[in-house]
XYZ file of C-alpha atoms in Angstrom:
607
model
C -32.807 23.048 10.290
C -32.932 21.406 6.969
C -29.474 22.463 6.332
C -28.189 21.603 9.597
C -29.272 17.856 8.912
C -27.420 17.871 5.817
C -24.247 18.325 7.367
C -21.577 14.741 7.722
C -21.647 15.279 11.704
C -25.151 15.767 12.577
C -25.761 13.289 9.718
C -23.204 11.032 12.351
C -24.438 12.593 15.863
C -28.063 11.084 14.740
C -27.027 7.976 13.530
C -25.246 7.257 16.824
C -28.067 8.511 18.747
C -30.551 6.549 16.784
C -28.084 3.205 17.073
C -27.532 3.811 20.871
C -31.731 4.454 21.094
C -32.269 1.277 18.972
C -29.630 -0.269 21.316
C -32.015 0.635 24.578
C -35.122 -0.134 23.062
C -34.285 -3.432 22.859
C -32.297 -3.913 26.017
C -35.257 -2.126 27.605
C -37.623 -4.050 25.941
C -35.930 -7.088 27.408
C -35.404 -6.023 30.964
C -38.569 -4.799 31.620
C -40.071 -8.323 30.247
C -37.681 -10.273 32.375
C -38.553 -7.950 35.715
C -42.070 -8.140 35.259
C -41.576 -12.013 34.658
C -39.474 -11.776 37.302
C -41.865 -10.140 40.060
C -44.818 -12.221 39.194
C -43.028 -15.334 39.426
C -42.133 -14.207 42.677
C -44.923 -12.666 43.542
C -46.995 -16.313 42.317
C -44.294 -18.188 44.088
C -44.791 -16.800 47.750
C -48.337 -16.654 46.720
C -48.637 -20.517 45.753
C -46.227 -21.381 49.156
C -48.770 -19.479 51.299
C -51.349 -21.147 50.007
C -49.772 -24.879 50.044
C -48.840 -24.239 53.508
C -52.306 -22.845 54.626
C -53.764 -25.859 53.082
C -51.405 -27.901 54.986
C -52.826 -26.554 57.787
C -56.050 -26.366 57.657
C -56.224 -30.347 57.126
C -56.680 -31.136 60.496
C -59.194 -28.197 60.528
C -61.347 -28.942 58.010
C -61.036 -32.996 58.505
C -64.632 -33.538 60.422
C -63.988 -34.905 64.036
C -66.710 -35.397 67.006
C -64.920 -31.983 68.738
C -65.358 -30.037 65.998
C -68.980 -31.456 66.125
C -69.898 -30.172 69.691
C -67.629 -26.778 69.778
C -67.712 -25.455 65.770
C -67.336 -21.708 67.531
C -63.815 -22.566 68.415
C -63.224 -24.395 64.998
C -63.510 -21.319 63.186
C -62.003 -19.289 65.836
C -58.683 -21.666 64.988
C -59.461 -20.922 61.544
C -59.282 -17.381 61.619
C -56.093 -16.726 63.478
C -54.452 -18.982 61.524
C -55.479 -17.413 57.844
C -55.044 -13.635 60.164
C -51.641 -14.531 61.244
C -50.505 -16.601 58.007
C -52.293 -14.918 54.823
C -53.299 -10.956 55.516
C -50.683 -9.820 56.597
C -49.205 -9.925 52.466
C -52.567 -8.243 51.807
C -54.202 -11.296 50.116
C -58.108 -12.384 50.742
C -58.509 -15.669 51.929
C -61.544 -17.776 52.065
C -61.786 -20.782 53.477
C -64.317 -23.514 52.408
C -65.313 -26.569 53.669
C -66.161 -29.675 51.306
C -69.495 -28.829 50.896
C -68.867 -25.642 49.289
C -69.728 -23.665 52.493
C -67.143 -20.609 53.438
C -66.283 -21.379 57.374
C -63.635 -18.048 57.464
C -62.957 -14.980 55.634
C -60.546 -12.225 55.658
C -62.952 -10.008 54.190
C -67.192 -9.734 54.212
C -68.051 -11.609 57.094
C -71.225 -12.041 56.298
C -70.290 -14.940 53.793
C -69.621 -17.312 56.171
C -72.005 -20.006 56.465
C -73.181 -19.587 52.854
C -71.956 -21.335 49.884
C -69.847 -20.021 47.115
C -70.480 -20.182 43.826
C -66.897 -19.561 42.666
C -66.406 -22.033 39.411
C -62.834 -22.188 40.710
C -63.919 -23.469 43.742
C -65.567 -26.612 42.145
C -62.823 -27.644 40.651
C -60.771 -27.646 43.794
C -63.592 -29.904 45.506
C -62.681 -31.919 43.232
C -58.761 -32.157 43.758
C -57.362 -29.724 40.973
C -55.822 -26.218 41.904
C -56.647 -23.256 40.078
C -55.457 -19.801 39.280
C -56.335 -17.407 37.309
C -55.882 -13.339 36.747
C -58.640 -11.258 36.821
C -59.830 -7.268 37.127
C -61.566 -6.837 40.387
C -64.736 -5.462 39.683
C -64.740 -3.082 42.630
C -61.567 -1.414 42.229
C -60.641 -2.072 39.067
C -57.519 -3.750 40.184
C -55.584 -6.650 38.477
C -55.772 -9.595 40.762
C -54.499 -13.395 41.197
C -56.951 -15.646 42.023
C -55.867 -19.067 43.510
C -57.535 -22.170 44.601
C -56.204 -24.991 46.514
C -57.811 -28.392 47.799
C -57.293 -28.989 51.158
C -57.093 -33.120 51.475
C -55.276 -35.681 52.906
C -55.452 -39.151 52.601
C -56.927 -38.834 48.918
C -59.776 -37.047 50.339
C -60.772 -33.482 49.788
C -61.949 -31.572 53.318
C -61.971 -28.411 51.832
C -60.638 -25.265 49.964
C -58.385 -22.314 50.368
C -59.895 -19.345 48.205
C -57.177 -16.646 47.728
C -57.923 -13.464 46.198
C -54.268 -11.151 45.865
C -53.820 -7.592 44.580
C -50.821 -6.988 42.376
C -51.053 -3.511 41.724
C -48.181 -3.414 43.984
C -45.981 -5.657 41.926
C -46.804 -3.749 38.679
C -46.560 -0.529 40.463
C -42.497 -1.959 41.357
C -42.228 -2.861 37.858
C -43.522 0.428 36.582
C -40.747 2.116 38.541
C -38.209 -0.466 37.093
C -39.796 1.048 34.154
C -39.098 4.448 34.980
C -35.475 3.663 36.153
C -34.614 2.722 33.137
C -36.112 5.276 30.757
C -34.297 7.979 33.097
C -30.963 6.385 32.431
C -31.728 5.735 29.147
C -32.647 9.491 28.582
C -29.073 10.484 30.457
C -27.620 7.594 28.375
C -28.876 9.367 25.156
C -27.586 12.796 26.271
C -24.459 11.704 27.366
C -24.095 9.665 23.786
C -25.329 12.968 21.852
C -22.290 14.795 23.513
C -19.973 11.639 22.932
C -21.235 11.595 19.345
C -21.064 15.266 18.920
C -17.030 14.695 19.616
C -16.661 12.035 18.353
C -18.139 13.647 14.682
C -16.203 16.705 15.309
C -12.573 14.542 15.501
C -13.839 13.519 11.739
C -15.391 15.757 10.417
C -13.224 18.626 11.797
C -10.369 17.409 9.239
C -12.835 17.237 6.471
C -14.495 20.155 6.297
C -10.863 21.930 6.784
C -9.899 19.436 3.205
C -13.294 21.005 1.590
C -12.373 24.621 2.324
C -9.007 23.731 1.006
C -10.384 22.167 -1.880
C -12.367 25.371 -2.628
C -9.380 27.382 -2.252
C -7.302 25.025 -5.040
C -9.929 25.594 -6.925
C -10.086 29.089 -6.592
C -6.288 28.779 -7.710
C -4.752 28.773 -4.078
C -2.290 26.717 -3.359
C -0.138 28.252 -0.090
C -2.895 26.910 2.615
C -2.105 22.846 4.077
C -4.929 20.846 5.315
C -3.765 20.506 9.203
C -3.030 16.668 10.683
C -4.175 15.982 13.577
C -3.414 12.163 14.113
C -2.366 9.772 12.018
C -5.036 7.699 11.623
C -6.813 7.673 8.433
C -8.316 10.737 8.455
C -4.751 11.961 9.347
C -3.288 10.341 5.943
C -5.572 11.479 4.234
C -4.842 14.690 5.096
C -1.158 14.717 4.595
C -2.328 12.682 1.097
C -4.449 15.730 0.156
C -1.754 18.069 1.224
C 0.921 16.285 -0.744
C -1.638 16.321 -4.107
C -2.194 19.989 -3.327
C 1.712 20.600 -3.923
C 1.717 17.756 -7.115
C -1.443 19.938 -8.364
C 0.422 23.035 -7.889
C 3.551 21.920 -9.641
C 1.992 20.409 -12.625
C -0.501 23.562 -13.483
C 2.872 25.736 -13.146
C 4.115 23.122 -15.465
C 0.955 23.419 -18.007
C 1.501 26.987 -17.532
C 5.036 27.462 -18.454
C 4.210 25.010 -21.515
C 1.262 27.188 -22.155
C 2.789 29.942 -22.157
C 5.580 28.572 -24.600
C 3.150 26.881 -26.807
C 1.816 30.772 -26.882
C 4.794 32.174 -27.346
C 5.592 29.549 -30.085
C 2.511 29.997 -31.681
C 2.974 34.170 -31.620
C 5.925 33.916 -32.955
C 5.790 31.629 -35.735
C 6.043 32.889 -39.364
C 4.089 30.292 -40.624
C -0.148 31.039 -39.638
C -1.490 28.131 -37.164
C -5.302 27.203 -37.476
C -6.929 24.686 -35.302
C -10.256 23.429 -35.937
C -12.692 20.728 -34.461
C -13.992 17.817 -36.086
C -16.942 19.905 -37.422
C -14.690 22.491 -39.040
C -15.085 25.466 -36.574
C -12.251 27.093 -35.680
C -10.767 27.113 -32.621
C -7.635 28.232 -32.777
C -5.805 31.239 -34.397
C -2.667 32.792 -34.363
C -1.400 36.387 -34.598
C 0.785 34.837 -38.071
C -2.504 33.236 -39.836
C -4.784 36.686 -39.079
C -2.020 39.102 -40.922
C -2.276 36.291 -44.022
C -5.495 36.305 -44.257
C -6.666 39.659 -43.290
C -9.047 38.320 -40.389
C -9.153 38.148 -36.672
C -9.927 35.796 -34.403
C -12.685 37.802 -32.782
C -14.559 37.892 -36.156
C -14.312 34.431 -37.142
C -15.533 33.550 -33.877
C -18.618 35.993 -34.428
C -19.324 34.661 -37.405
C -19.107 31.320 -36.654
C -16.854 30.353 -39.824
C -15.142 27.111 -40.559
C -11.828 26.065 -42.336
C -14.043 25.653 -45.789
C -15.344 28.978 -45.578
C -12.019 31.052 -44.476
C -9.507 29.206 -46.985
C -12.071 29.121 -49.649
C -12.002 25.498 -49.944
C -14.922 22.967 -51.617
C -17.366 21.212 -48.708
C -15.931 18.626 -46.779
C -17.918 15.826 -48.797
C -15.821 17.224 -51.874
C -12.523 17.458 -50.355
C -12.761 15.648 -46.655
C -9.278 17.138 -45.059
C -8.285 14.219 -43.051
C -7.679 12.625 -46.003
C -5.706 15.387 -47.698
C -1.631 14.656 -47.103
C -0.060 16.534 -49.733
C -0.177 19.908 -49.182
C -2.403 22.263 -51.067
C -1.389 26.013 -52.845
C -4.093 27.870 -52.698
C -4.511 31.747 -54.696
C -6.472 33.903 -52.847
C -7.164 37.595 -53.488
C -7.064 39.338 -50.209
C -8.458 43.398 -49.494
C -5.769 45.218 -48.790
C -3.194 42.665 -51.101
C -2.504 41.597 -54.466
C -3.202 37.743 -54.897
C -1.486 35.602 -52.084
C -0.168 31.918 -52.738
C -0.852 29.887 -49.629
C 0.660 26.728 -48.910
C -1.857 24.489 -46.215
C -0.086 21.371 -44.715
C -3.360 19.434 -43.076
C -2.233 17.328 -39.910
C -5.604 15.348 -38.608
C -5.938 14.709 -34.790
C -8.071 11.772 -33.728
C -8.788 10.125 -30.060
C -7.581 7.656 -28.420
C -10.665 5.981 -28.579
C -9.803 5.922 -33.112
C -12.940 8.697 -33.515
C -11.852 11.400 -36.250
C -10.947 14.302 -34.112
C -9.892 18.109 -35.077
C -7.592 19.321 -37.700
C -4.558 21.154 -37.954
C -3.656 23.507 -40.447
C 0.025 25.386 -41.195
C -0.581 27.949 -43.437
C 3.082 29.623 -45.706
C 2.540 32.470 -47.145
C 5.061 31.192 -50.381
C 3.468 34.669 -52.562
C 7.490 35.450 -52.578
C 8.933 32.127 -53.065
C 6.248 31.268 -56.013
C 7.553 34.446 -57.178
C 11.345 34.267 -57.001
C 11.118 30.324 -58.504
C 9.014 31.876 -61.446
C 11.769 35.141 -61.832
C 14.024 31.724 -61.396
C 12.936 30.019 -64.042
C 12.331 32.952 -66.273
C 15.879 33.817 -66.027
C 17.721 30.960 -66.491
C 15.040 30.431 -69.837
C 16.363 34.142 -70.657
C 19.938 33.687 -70.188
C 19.988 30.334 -71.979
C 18.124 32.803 -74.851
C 20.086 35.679 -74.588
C 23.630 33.711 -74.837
C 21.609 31.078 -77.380
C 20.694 34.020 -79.558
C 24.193 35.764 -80.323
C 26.167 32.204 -80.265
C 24.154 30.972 -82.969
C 24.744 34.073 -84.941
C 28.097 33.831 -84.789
C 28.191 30.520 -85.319
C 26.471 31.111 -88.418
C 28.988 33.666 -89.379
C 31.752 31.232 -88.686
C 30.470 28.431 -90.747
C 30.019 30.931 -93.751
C 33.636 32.008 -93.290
C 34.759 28.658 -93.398
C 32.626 27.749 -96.568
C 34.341 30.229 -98.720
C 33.253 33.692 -97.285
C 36.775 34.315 -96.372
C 37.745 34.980 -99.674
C 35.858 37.741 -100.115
C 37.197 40.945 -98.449
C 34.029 42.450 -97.920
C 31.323 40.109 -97.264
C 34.472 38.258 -94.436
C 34.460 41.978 -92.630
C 31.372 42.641 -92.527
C 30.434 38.896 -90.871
C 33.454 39.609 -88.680
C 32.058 43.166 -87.287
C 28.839 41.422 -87.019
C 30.558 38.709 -84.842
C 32.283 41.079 -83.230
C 29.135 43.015 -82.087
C 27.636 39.442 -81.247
C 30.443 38.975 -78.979
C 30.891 42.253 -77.173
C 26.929 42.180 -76.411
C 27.750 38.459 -74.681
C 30.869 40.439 -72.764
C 28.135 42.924 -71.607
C 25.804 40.496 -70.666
C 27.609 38.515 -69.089
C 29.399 41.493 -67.248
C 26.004 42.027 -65.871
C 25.078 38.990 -64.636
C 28.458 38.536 -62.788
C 27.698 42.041 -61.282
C 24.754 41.184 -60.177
C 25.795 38.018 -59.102
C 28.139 39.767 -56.649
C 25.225 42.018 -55.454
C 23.632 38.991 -54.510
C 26.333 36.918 -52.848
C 28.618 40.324 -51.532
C 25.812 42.705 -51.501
C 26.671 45.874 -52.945
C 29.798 47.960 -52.071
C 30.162 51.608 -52.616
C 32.640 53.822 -51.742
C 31.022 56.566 -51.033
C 32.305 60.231 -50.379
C 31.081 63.797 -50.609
C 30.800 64.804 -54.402
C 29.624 67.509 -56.768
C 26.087 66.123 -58.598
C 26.273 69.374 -61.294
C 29.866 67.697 -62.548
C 28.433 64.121 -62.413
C 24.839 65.248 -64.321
C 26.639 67.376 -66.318
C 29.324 64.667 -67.387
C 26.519 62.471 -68.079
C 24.831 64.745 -70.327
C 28.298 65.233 -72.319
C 28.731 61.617 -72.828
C 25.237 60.903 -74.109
C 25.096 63.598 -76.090
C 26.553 62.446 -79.717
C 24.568 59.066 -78.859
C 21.231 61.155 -79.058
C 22.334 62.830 -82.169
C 22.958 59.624 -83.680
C 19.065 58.398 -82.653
C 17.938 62.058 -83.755
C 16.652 62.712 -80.250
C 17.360 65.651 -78.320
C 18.935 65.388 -74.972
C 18.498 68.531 -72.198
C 19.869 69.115 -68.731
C 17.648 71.083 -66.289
C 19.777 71.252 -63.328
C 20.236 74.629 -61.276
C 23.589 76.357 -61.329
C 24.370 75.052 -58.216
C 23.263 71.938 -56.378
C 24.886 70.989 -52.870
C 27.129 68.111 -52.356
C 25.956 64.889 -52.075
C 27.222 61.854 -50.661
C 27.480 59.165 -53.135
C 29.477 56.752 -54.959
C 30.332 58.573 -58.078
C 31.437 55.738 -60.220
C 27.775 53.852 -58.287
C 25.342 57.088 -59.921
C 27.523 57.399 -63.452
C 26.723 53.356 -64.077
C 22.522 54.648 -62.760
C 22.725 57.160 -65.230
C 23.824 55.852 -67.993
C 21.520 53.121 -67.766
C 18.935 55.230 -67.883
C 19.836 57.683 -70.250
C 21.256 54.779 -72.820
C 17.200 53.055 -72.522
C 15.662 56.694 -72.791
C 17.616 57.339 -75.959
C 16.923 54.125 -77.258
C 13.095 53.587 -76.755
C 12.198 57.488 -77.642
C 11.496 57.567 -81.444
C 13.216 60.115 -83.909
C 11.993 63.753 -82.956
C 12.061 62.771 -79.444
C 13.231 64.596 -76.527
C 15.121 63.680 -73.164
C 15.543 65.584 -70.113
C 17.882 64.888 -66.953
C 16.342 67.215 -64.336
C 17.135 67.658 -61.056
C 15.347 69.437 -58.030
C 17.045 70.141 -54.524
C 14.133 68.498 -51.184
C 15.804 70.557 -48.298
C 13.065 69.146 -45.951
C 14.136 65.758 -46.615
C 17.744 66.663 -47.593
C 18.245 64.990 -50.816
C 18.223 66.311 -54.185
C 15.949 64.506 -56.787
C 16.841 63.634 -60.262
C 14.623 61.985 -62.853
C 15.314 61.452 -66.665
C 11.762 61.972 -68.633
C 11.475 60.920 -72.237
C 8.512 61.577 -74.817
C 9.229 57.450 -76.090
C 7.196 54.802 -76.553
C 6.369 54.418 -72.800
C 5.192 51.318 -70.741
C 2.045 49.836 -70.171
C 0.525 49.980 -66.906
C 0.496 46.163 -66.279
C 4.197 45.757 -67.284
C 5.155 48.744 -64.355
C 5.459 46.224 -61.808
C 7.682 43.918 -63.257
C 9.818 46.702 -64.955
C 13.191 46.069 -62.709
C 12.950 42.628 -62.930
C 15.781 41.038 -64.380
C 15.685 40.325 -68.080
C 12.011 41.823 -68.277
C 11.749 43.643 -71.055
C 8.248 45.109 -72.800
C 8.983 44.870 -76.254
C 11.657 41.966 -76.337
C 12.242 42.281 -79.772
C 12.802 45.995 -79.795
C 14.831 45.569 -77.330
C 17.298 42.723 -78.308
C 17.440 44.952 -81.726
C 18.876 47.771 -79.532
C 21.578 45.658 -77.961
C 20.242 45.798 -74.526
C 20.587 43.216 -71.876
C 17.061 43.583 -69.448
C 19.354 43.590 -66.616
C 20.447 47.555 -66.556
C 17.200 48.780 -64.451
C 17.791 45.573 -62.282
C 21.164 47.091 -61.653
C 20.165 50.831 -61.679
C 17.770 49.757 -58.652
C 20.253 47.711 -56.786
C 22.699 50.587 -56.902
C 20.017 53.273 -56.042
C 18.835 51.170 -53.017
C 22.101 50.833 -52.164
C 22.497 54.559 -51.493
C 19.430 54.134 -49.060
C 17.555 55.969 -51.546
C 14.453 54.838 -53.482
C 13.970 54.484 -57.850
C 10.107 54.196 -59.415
C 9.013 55.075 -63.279
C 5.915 56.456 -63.972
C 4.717 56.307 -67.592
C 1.638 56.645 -70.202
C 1.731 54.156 -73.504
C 2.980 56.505 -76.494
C 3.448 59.349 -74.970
C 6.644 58.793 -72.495
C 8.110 57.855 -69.407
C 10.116 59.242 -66.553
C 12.461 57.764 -64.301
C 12.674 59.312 -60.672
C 15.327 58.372 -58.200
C 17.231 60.234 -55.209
C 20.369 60.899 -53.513
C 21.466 62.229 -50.231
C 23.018 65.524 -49.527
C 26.466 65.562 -47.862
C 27.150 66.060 -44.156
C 25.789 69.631 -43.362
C 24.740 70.394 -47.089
C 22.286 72.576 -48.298
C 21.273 74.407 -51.385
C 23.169 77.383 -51.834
């Protein structure tokens, strides 16, 4: 029932019931005062006008006369038709009384005549003043109207009219009055409680339709219309609901599609996205920002970290971010990674309302770019070395020539071979660079065809033969009599192995040994060749770096052997360009061996 109350239309049904009941009461209220002032007016009114005109009457009766005197039997007689015929039949008791207070006629106990009343109303109308009053009649316990008339003419008082009237009739008239009107008022009410029950339906019909709309919106539907049904207000607002059900629709389609870009931006993007709120919890993560920093979103979530704690930063009273607007590098050592260079750009948010908000941070991964402008920097400071070095000696050679050295035969040939030497090392250099040069801007073209690797290794070992018996280290091919064709580019693999073989040779010590080997992978259909050397080897920290260009372990063994640093950054470049991978292995003082591959031919196989 409780429920049912709480409802807009019964809320409305009793309302109008109540107003239309309030409405009654008081017009109900009113009526039945006005009839029941109405029916004892009257009911005074014919009263009073029986009573003056009794009165009238009974002057000449009551006035005393010499008849009346010597026949009172027929004086009374006169008396009582005329209060029979005039007074009972409305139902009212009359007594009549003479000016000595005696009753001479009654419409009621007989036996009163002759004696006198003791009425106080009846006093006072000997005296010449009317009276009335209401009263309960002791014997039926009936409301009553007394009234009390002088009868007198001439300024003289004969007598009294003593009228005693029921009006239990009269209130039993206005009691049905009464009763009338309740009954309509009841039909009134039920009549109004169906009105009002329509009346609440034609509004509340279109709103409860808007609610269950509303709930369906909400629930994400937006194909169901509020029906109009006039176009009232309740009508408009309808159609207004209806028409901010499609706006609704169209701009969470809208947020959608930008959602869905801003996702697909945000997936996408090389650079790693964090969002965090004003406290420093994250709230945001991309798919770019987990694969730099070896975390997901799920576990930073769990754990409840903050931008301090994931990028390793001081607490925000050291190093408040909002404040930060040059970007920051930060070196991180990461599981599964050698040390990372990140570059954070910091964007702060804030409200419209000027309160610090959240913060934004882009996070680079610039490891490779740190690493490139360092190889940058280190070679231009090695070329500028490498071409300062030999320049200056010739220059010194030149200068000594032209202070006199020329005249001497042997000390001017000798500084001219050394110049000479000088200068063909800068040809080679320089050689290299523009080769590799090319490699970078061309990329690296080979021409490559089906060719016989025994010839090529064997070739190899033949030209690098006399150079190992001039460094007193012994050079051996292990190859197997016959190897199948591969598919390179001949003139590509001769420039590999030389470059290996000429840095074997030169960094194994006198009493060394060198050994081109090569072993046939028909699984993988490539033939392997490495070049192994019992030299001076390479430390473990300088492996990584070993094919960088211009990196060299022992710089000033190595500038005393002519080389460049730039034949392994070559050697690799070719290799790769065959598809085929390069790596060294090697132990400090007790050698080093240089691995790479080639493919086989179309169709070839060991034999």
């Amino acid at each position: 029932m409780r429920r049912l109350f709480k409802t807009v239309q019964w809320k409305m049904v009793v309302i109008y019931m109540l107003l239309i009941l309030l409405a009654m009461q008081f017009i109900g209220a009113y009526f039945a005062r006005e009839v029941e002032s109405y029916y004892i007016n009257t009911f005074s009114e014919s009263l009073n006008g029986q009573a003056s005109l009794l009165a009238s009457l009974l002057e000449a009766d009551l006035r005393p006369t010499e008849g009346k005197e010597q026949n009172p039997e027929q004086y009374r007689q006169d008396i009582d038709n005329l209060i029979n015929n005039l007074v009972k039949i409305n139902g009212a008791n009359v007594q009549v009384i003479d000016q000595t207070g005696t009753v001479v006629s009654t419409t009621e106990d007989k036996s009163t005549i002759g004696q006198r009343t003791s009425q106080p109303e009846v006093t006072v109308a000997l005296l010449g003043t009317r009276s009335e009053s209401m009263r309960i009649d002791p014997r039926t316990g009936a409301r009553v109207k007394v009234l009390v008339l002088p009868v007198k003419g001439d300024q003289i008082v004969y007598g009294a009219v003593y009228m005693v009237a029921s009006m239990e009739g009269t209130y039993t008239t206005i009691r049905k009055m009464n009763g009338i009107l309740a009954t309509g008022t009841m039909f009134a009410l039920i009549i109004t409680a169906g009105l009002g029950v329509v009346l609440a339906r034609t509004i509340t019909k279109p709103v409860k339709e808007m609610t269950r709309q509303a709930r369906a919106v909400a629930d994400g539907d937006f194909n169901r219309n509020v029906r109009v049904y006039s176009g009232d207000e309740i009508g408009q607002l309808g159609m207004a609901f209806n028409h901010m059900t499609i706006r609704l629709q169209e701009a969470i389609l809208q947020q959608e599609e930008e959602r869905e870009k801003l996702a697909g931006i945000l997936s996408n993007m090389t650079d790693g996205v964090i969002a965090a709120d004003r406290k420093g919890r994250i709230i945001l993560f991309n798919r770019a920002a987990e694969e730099m920093l070896q975390v997901t979103m799920t576990e930073v979530l769990i754990k409840g970290r903050t931008l301090y704690d994931l990028l390793g930063l001081p607490p925000e009273d050291e190093m408040p971010l909002h404040e930060q607007e040059e970007p920051l590098f930060i070196e991180m050592m990461l599981p599964n990674r050698d040390e990372v260079i990140l570059r954070v750009t910091f964007t702060p948010l804030q409200h419209d309302s000027g309160k610090k908000g959240g913060i934004i941070a882009v996070v680079a991964d610039v490891t490779e770019q740190q690493r490139l402008e360092h190889q940058r920097r280190e070679f231009v400071a090695n070329v500028s070395h490498e071409l300062r070095t030999p320049l200056t000696t010739i220059k010194s050679y030149v200068e000594a020539l032209l202070d006199g050295a020329v005249d001497e035969p042997d000390l001017s040939n000798r500084f001219l071979r050394v110049t000479m030497s000088e200068t063909e090392r800068m040809i080679r250099l320089v050689n290299d660079l523009l080769q590799l040069s090319r490699f970078d801007s061309q990329g690296v073209r080979l021409h490559c065809k089906e060719a016989d690797l025994n010839r090529v290794l064997h070739y190899a070992a033949d030209r690098f033969s006399m150079f190992g018996e001039q460094q007193e280290v012994e050079l051996h091919l292990d190859v197997p009599d016959k190897l199948p064709a591969v598919y390179i580019d001949t003139d590509a693999i001769n420039q590999v192995l030389d470059n290996l073989l000429s840095n074997a040779i030169k960094y194994t010590p006198q009493g060394g040994k060198v050994v081109l080997h090569a072993k046939v992978n028909n699984h993988q259909k490539r033939v392997l060749i490495s070049i192994e050397d019992t030299g001076i080897g390479i430390p473990s920290r300088d492996l990584k770096r070993i094919f960088e260009r211009f990196y060299r372990v022992d710089k000033a063994r190595s500038r005393g052997q002519g080389g460049t640093g730039l034949g392994l950054a070559i050697a690799r470049e070719l290799v790769q360009a065959h598809g085929a991978d390069i790596e060294i292995t090697s132990e400090w003082n007790v050698g080093t061996t240089v691995t790479f591959w080639v493919p086989f031919a179309q169709g070839g196989k060991a034999v």
